mmCIF file of N, CA and C in Angstrom:
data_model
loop_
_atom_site.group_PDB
_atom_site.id
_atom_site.type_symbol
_atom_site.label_atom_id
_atom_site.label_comp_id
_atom_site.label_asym_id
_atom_site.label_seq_id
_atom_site.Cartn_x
_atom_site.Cartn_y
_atom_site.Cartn_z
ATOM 1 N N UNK A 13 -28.685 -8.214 -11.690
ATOM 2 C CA UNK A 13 -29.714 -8.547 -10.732
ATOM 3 C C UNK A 13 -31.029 -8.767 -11.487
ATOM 4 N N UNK A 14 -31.609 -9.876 -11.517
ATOM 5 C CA UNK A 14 -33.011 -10.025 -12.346
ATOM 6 C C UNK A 14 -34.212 -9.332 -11.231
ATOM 7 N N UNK A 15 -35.567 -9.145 -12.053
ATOM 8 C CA UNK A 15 -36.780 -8.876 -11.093
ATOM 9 C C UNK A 15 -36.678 -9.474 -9.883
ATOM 10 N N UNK A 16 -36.439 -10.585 -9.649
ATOM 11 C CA UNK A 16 -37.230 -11.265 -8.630
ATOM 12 C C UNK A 16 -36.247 -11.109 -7.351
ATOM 13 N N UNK A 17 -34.868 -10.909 -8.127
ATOM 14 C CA UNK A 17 -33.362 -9.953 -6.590
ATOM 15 C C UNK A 17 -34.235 -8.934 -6.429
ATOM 16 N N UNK A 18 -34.690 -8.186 -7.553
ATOM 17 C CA UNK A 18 -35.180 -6.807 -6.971
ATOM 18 C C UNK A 18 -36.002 -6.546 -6.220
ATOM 19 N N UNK A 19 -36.603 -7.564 -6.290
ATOM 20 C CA UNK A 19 -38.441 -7.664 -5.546
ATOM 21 C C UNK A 19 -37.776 -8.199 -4.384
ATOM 22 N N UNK A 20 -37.173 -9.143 -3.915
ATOM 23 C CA UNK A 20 -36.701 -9.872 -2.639
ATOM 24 C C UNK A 20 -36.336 -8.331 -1.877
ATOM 25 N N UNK A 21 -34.919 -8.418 -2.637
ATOM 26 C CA UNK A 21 -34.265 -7.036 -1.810
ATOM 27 C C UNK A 21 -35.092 -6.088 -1.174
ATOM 28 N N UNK A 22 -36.044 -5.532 -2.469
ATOM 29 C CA UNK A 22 -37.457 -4.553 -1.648
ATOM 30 C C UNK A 22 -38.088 -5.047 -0.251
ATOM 31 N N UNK A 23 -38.560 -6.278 -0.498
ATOM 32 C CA UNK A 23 -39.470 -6.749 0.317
ATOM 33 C C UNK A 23 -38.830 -6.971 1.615
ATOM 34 N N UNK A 24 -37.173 -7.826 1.677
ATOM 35 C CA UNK A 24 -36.382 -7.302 2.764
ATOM 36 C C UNK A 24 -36.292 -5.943 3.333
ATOM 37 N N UNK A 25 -36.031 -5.004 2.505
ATOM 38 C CA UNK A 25 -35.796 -3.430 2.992
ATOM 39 C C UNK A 25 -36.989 -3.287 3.797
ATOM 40 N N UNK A 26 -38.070 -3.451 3.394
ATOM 41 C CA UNK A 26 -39.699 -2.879 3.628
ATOM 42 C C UNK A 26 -39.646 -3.854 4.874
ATOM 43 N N UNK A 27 -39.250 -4.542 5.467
ATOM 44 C CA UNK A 27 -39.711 -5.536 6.433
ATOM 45 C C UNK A 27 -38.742 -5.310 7.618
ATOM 46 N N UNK A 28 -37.684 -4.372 7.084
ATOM 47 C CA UNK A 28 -36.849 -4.017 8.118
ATOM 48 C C UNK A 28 -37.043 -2.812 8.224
ATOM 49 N N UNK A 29 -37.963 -2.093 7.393
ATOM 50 C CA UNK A 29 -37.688 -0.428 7.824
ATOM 51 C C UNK A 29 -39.302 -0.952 8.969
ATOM 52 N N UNK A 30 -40.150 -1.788 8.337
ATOM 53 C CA UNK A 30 -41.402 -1.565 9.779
ATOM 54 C C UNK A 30 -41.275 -2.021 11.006
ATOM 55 N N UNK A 31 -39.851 -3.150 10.619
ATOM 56 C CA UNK A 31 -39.445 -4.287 12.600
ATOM 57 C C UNK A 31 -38.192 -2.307 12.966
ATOM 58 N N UNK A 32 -37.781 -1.876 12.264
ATOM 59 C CA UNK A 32 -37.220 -0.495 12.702
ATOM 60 C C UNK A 32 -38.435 0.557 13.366
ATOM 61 N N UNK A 33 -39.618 0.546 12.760
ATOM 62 C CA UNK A 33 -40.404 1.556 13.251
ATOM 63 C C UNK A 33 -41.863 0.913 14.213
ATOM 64 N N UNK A 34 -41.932 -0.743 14.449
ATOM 65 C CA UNK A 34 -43.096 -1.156 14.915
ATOM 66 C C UNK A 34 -42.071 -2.292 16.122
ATOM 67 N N UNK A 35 -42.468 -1.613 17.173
ATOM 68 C CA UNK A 35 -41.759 -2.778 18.055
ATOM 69 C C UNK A 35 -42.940 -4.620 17.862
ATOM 70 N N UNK A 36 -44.309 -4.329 17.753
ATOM 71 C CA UNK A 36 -45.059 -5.288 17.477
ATOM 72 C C UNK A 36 -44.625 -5.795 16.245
ATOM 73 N N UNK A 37 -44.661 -5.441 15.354
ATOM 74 C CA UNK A 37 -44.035 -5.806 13.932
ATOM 75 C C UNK A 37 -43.143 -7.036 14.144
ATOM 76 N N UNK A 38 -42.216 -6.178 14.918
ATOM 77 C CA UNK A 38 -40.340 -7.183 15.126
ATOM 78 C C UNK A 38 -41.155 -8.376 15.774
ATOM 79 N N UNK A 39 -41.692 -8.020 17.407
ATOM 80 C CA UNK A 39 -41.621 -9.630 18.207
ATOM 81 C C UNK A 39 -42.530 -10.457 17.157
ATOM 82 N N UNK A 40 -43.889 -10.172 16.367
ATOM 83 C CA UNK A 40 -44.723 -10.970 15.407
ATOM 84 C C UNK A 40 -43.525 -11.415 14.349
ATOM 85 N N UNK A 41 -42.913 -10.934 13.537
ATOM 86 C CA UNK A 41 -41.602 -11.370 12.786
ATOM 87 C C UNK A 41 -40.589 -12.135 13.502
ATOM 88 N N UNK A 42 -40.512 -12.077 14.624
ATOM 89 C CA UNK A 42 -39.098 -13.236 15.459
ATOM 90 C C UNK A 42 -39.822 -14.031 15.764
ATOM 91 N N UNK A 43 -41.400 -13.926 16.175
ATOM 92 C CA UNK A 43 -42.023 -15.389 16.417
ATOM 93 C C UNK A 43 -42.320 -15.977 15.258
ATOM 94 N N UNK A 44 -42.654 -15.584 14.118
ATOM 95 C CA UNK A 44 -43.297 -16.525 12.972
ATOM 96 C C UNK A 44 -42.095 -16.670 11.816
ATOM 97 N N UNK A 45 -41.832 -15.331 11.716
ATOM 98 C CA UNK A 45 -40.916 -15.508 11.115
ATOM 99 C C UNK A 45 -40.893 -14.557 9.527
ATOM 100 N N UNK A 46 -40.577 -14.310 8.500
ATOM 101 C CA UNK A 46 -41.110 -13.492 7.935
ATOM 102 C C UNK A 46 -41.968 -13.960 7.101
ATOM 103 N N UNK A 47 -42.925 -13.451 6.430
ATOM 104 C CA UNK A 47 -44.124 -14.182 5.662
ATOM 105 C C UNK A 47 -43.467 -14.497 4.166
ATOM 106 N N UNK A 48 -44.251 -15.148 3.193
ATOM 107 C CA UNK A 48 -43.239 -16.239 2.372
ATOM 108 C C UNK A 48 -43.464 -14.660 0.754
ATOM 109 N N UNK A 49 -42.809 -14.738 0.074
ATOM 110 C CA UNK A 49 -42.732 -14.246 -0.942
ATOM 111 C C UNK A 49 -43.933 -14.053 -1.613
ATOM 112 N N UNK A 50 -44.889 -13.316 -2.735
ATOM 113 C CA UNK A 50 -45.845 -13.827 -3.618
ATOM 114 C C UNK A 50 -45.229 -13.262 -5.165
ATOM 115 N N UNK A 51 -44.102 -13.005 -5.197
ATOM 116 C CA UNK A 51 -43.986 -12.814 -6.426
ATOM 117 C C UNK A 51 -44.338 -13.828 -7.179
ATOM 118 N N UNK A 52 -44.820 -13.279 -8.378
ATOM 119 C CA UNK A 52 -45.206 -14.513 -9.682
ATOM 120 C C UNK A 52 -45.287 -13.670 -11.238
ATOM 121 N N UNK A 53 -44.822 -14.722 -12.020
ATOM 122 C CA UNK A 53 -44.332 -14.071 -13.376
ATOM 123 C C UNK A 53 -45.334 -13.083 -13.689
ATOM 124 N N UNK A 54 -44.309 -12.035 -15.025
ATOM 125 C CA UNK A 54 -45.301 -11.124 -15.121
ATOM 126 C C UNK A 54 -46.351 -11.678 -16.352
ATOM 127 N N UNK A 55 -47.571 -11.026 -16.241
ATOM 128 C CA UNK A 55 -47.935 -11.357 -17.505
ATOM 129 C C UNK A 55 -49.432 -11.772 -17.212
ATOM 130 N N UNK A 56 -50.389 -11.877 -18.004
ATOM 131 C CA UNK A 56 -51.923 -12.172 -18.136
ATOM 132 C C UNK A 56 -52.353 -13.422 -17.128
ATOM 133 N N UNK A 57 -51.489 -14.665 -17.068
ATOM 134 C CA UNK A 57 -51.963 -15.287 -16.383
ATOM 135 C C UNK A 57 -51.849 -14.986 -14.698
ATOM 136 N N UNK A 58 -50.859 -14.211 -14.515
ATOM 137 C CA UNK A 58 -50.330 -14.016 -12.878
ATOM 138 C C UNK A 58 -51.185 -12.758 -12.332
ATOM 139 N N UNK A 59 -51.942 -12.081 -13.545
ATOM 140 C CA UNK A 59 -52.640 -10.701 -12.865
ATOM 141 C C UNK A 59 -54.356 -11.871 -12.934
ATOM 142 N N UNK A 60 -54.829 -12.661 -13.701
ATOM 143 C CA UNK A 60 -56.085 -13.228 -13.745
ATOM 144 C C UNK A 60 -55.920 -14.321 -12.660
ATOM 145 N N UNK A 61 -54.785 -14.816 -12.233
ATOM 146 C CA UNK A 61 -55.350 -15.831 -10.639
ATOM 147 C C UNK A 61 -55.354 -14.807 -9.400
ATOM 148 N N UNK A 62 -54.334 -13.227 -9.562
ATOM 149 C CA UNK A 62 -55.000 -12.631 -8.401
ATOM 150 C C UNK A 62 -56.524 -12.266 -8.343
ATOM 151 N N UNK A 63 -57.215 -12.113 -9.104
ATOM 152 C CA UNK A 63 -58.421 -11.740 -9.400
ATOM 153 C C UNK A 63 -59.126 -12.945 -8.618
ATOM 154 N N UNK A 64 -58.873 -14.304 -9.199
ATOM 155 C CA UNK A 64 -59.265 -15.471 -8.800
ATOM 156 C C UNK A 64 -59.018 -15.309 -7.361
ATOM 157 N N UNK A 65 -58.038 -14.986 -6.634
ATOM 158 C CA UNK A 65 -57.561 -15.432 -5.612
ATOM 159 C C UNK A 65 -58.052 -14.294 -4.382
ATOM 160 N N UNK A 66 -58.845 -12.998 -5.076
ATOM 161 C CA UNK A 66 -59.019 -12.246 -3.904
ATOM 162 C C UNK A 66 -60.177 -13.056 -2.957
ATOM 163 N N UNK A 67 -60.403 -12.796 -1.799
ATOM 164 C CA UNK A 67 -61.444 -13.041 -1.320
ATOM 165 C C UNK A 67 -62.054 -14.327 -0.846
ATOM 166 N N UNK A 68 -61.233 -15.160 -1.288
ATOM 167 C CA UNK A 68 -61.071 -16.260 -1.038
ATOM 168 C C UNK A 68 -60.130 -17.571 -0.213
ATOM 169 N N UNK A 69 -60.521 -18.424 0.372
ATOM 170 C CA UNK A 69 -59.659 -19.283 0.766
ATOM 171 C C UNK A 69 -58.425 -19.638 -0.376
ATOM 172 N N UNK A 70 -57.673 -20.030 0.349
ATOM 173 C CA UNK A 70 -56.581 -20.593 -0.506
ATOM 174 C C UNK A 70 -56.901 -21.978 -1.311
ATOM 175 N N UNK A 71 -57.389 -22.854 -0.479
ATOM 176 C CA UNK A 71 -58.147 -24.076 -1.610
ATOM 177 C C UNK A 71 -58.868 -23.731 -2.103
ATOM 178 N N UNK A 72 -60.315 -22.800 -1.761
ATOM 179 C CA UNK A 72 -60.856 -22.466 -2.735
ATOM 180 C C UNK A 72 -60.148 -21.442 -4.046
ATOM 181 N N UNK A 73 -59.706 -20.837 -4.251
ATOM 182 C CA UNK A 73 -59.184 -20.484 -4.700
ATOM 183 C C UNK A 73 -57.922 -21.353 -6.061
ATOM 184 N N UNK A 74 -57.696 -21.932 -5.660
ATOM 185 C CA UNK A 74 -56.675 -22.727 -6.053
ATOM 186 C C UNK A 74 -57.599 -24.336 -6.926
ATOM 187 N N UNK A 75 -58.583 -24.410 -6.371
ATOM 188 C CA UNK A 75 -59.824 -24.831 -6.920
ATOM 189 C C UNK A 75 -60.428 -24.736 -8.214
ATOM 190 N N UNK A 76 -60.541 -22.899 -7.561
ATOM 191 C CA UNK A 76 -61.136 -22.438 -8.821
ATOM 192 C C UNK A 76 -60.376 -22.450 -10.153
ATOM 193 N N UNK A 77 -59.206 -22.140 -10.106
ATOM 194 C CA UNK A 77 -57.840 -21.797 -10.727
ATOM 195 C C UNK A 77 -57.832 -22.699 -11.528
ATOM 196 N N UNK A 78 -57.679 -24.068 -11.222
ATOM 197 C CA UNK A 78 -57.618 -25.411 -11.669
ATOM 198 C C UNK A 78 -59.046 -25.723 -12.881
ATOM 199 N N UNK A 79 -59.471 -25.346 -12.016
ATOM 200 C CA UNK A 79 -61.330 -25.882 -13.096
ATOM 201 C C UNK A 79 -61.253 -24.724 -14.254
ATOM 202 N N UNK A 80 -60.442 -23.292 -13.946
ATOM 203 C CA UNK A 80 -60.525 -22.224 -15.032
ATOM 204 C C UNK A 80 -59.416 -22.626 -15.965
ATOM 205 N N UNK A 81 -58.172 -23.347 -15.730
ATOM 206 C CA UNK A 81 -57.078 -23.492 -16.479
ATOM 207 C C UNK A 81 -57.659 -24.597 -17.498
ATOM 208 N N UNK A 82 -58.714 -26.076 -16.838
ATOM 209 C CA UNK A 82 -58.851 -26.655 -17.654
ATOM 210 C C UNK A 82 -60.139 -26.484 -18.346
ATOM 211 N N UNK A 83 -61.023 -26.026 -18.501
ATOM 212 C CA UNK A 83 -61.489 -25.629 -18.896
ATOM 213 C C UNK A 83 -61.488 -24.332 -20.049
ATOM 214 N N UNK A 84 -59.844 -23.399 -19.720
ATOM 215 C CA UNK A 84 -59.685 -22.816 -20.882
ATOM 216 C C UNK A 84 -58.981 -23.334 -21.942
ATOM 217 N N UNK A 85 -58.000 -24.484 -21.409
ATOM 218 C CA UNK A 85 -56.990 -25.474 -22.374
ATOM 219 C C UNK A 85 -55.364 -24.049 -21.846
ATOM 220 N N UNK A 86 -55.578 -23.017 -22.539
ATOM 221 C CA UNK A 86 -54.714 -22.371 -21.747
ATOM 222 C C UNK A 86 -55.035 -20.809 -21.665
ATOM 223 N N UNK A 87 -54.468 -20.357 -20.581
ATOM 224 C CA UNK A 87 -54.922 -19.247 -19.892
ATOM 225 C C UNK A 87 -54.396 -18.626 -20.653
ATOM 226 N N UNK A 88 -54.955 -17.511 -21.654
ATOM 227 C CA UNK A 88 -54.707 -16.569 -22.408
ATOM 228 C C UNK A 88 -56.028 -15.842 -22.303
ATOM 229 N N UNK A 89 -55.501 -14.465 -22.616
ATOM 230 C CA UNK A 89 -56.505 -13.362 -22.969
ATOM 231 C C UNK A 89 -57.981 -13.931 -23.934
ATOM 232 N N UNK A 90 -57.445 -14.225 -24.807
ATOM 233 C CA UNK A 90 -58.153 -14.872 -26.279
ATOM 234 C C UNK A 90 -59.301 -16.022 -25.610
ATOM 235 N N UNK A 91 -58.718 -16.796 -24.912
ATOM 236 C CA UNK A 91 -59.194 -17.978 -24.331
ATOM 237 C C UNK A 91 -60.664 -17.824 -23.696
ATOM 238 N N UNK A 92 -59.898 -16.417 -22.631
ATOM 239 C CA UNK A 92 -61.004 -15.430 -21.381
ATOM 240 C C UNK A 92 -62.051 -15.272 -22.305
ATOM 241 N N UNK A 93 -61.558 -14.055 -23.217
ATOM 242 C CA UNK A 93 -62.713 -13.549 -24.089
ATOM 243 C C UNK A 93 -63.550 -14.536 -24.536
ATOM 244 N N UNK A 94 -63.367 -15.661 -25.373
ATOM 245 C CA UNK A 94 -63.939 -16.641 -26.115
ATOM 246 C C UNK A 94 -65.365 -17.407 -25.034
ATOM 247 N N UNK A 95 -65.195 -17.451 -23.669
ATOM 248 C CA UNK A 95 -66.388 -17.580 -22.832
ATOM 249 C C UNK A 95 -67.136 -16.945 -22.545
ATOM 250 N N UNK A 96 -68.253 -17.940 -22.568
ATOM 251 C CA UNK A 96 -69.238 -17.022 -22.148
ATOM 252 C C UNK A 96 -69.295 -16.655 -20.781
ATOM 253 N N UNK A 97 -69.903 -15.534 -20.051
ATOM 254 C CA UNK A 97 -70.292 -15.160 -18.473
ATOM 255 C C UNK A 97 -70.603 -16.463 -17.963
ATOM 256 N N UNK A 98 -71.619 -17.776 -18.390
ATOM 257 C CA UNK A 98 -71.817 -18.963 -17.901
ATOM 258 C C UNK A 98 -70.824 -19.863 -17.411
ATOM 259 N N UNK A 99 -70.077 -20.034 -18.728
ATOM 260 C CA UNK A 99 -68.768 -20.470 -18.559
ATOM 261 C C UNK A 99 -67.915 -20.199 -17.497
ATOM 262 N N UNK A 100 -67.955 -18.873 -17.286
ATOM 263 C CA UNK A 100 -66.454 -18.224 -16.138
ATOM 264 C C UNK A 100 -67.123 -18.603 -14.862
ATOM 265 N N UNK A 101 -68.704 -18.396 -14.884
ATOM 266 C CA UNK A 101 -69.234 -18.967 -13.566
ATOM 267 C C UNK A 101 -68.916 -20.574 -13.549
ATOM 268 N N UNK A 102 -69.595 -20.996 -14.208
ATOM 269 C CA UNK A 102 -69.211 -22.716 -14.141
ATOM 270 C C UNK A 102 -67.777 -23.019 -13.646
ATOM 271 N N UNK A 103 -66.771 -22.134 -13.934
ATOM 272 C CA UNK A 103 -65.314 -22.684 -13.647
ATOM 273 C C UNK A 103 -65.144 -22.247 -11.919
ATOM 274 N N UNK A 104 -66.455 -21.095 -11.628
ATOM 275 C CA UNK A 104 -65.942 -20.943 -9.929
ATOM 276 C C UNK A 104 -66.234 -19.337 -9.651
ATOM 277 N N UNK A 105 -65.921 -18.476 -11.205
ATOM 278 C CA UNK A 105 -65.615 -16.903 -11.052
ATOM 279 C C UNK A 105 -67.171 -16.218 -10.658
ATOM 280 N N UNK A 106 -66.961 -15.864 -9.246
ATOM 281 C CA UNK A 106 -68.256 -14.921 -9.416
ATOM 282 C C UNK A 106 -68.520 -13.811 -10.731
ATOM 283 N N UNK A 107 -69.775 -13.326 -10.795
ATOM 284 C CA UNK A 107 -70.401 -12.018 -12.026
ATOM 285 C C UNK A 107 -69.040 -11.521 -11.557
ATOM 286 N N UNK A 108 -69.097 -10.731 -10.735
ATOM 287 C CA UNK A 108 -68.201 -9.590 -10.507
ATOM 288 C C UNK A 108 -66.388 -9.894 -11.704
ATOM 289 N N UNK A 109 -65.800 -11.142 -10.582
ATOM 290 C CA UNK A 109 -64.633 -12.007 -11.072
ATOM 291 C C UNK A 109 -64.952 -11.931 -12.433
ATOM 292 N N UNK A 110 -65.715 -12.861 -13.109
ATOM 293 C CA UNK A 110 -65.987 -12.642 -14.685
ATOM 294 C C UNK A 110 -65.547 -11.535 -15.092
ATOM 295 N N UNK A 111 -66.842 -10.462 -15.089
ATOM 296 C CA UNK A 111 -66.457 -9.159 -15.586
ATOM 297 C C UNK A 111 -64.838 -8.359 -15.416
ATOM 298 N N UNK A 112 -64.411 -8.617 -14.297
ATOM 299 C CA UNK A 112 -63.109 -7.894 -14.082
ATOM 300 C C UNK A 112 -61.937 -8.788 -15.218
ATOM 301 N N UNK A 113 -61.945 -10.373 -15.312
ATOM 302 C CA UNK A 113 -61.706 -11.383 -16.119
ATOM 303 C C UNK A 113 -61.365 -10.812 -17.654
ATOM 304 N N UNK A 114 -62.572 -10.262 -18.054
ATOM 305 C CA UNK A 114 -62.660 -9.702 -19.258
ATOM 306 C C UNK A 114 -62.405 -9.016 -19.572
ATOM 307 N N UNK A 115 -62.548 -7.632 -18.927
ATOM 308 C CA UNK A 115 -62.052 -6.394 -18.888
ATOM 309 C C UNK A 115 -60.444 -6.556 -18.957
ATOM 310 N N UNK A 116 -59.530 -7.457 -17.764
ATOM 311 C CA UNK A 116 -58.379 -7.642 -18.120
ATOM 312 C C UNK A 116 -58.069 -7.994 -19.607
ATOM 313 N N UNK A 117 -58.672 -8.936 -19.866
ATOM 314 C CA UNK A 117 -58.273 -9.758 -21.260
ATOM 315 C C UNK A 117 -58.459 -9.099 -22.199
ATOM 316 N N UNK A 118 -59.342 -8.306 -22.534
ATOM 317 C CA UNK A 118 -59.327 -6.956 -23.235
ATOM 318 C C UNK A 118 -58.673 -6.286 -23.588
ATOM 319 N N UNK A 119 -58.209 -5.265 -22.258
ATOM 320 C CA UNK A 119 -57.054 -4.691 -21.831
ATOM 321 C C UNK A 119 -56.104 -4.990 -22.446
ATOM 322 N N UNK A 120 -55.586 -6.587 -22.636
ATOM 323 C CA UNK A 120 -54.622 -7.008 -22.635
ATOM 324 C C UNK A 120 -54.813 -6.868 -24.338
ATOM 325 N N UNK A 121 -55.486 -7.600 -24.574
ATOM 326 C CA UNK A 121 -55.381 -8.133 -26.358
ATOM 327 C C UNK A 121 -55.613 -6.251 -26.955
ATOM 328 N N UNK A 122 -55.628 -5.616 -26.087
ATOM 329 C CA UNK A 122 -56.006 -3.998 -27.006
ATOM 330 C C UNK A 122 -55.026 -3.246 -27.212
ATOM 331 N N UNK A 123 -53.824 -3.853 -26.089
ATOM 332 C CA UNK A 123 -52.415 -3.404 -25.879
ATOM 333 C C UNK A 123 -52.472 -2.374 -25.206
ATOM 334 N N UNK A 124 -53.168 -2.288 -23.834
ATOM 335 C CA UNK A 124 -53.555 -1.378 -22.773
ATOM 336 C C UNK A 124 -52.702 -1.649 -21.852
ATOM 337 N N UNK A 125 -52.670 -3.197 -21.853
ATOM 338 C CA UNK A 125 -51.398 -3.369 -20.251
ATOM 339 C C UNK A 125 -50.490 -4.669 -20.776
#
């Protein structure tokens, strides 16, 4: 079974133990239907577009994503670090986004996560 059986399977279990314990739950789930997956690979780039992606619309978001990918050539830790705070704004990332940006990439190149 790879990650992503495992993650399905979970996310099935978890969606039937709350239509088991939320009668609202079930009829919102038989009308829409169940909501779509977000798994995404593991690794530096899939934890830096959630960052991108909190708080935001989905185009925006997906926006931003785009102007940060080309603008880094490619999304790596190394890449993050190498900009300046101007830079991460110019691509879309609020101060805040930036800073958290870095701190990941850090993290990452320090062999923290």
């Amino acid at each position: 079974m790879t990650g992503h059986d495992r993650a399905m399977t979970s996310f099935d279990a978890g969606l039937k133990a709350l239509v088991e314990k939320n009668a609202d739950i079930a009829r919102a789930l038989k009308l829409a239907g169940a909501p779509p997956s977000r798994n995404r690979k593991p690794g530096f780039p899939s934890l830096l577009r959630i960052i991108v992606n909190q708080q935001v619309s989905v185009p925006a978001g997906k926006a931003i994503w785009e102007r940060l990918e080309t603008g880094l050539g490619w999304v790596t830790p190394k890449a993050v670090l190498e900009k300046s705070d101007d830079d991460l704004r110019a691509f879309g990332l609020s101060r805040g986004k930036g800073r958290y940006a870095k701190k990941l990439a850090q993290a990452v190149m320090d062999g923290g996560l």
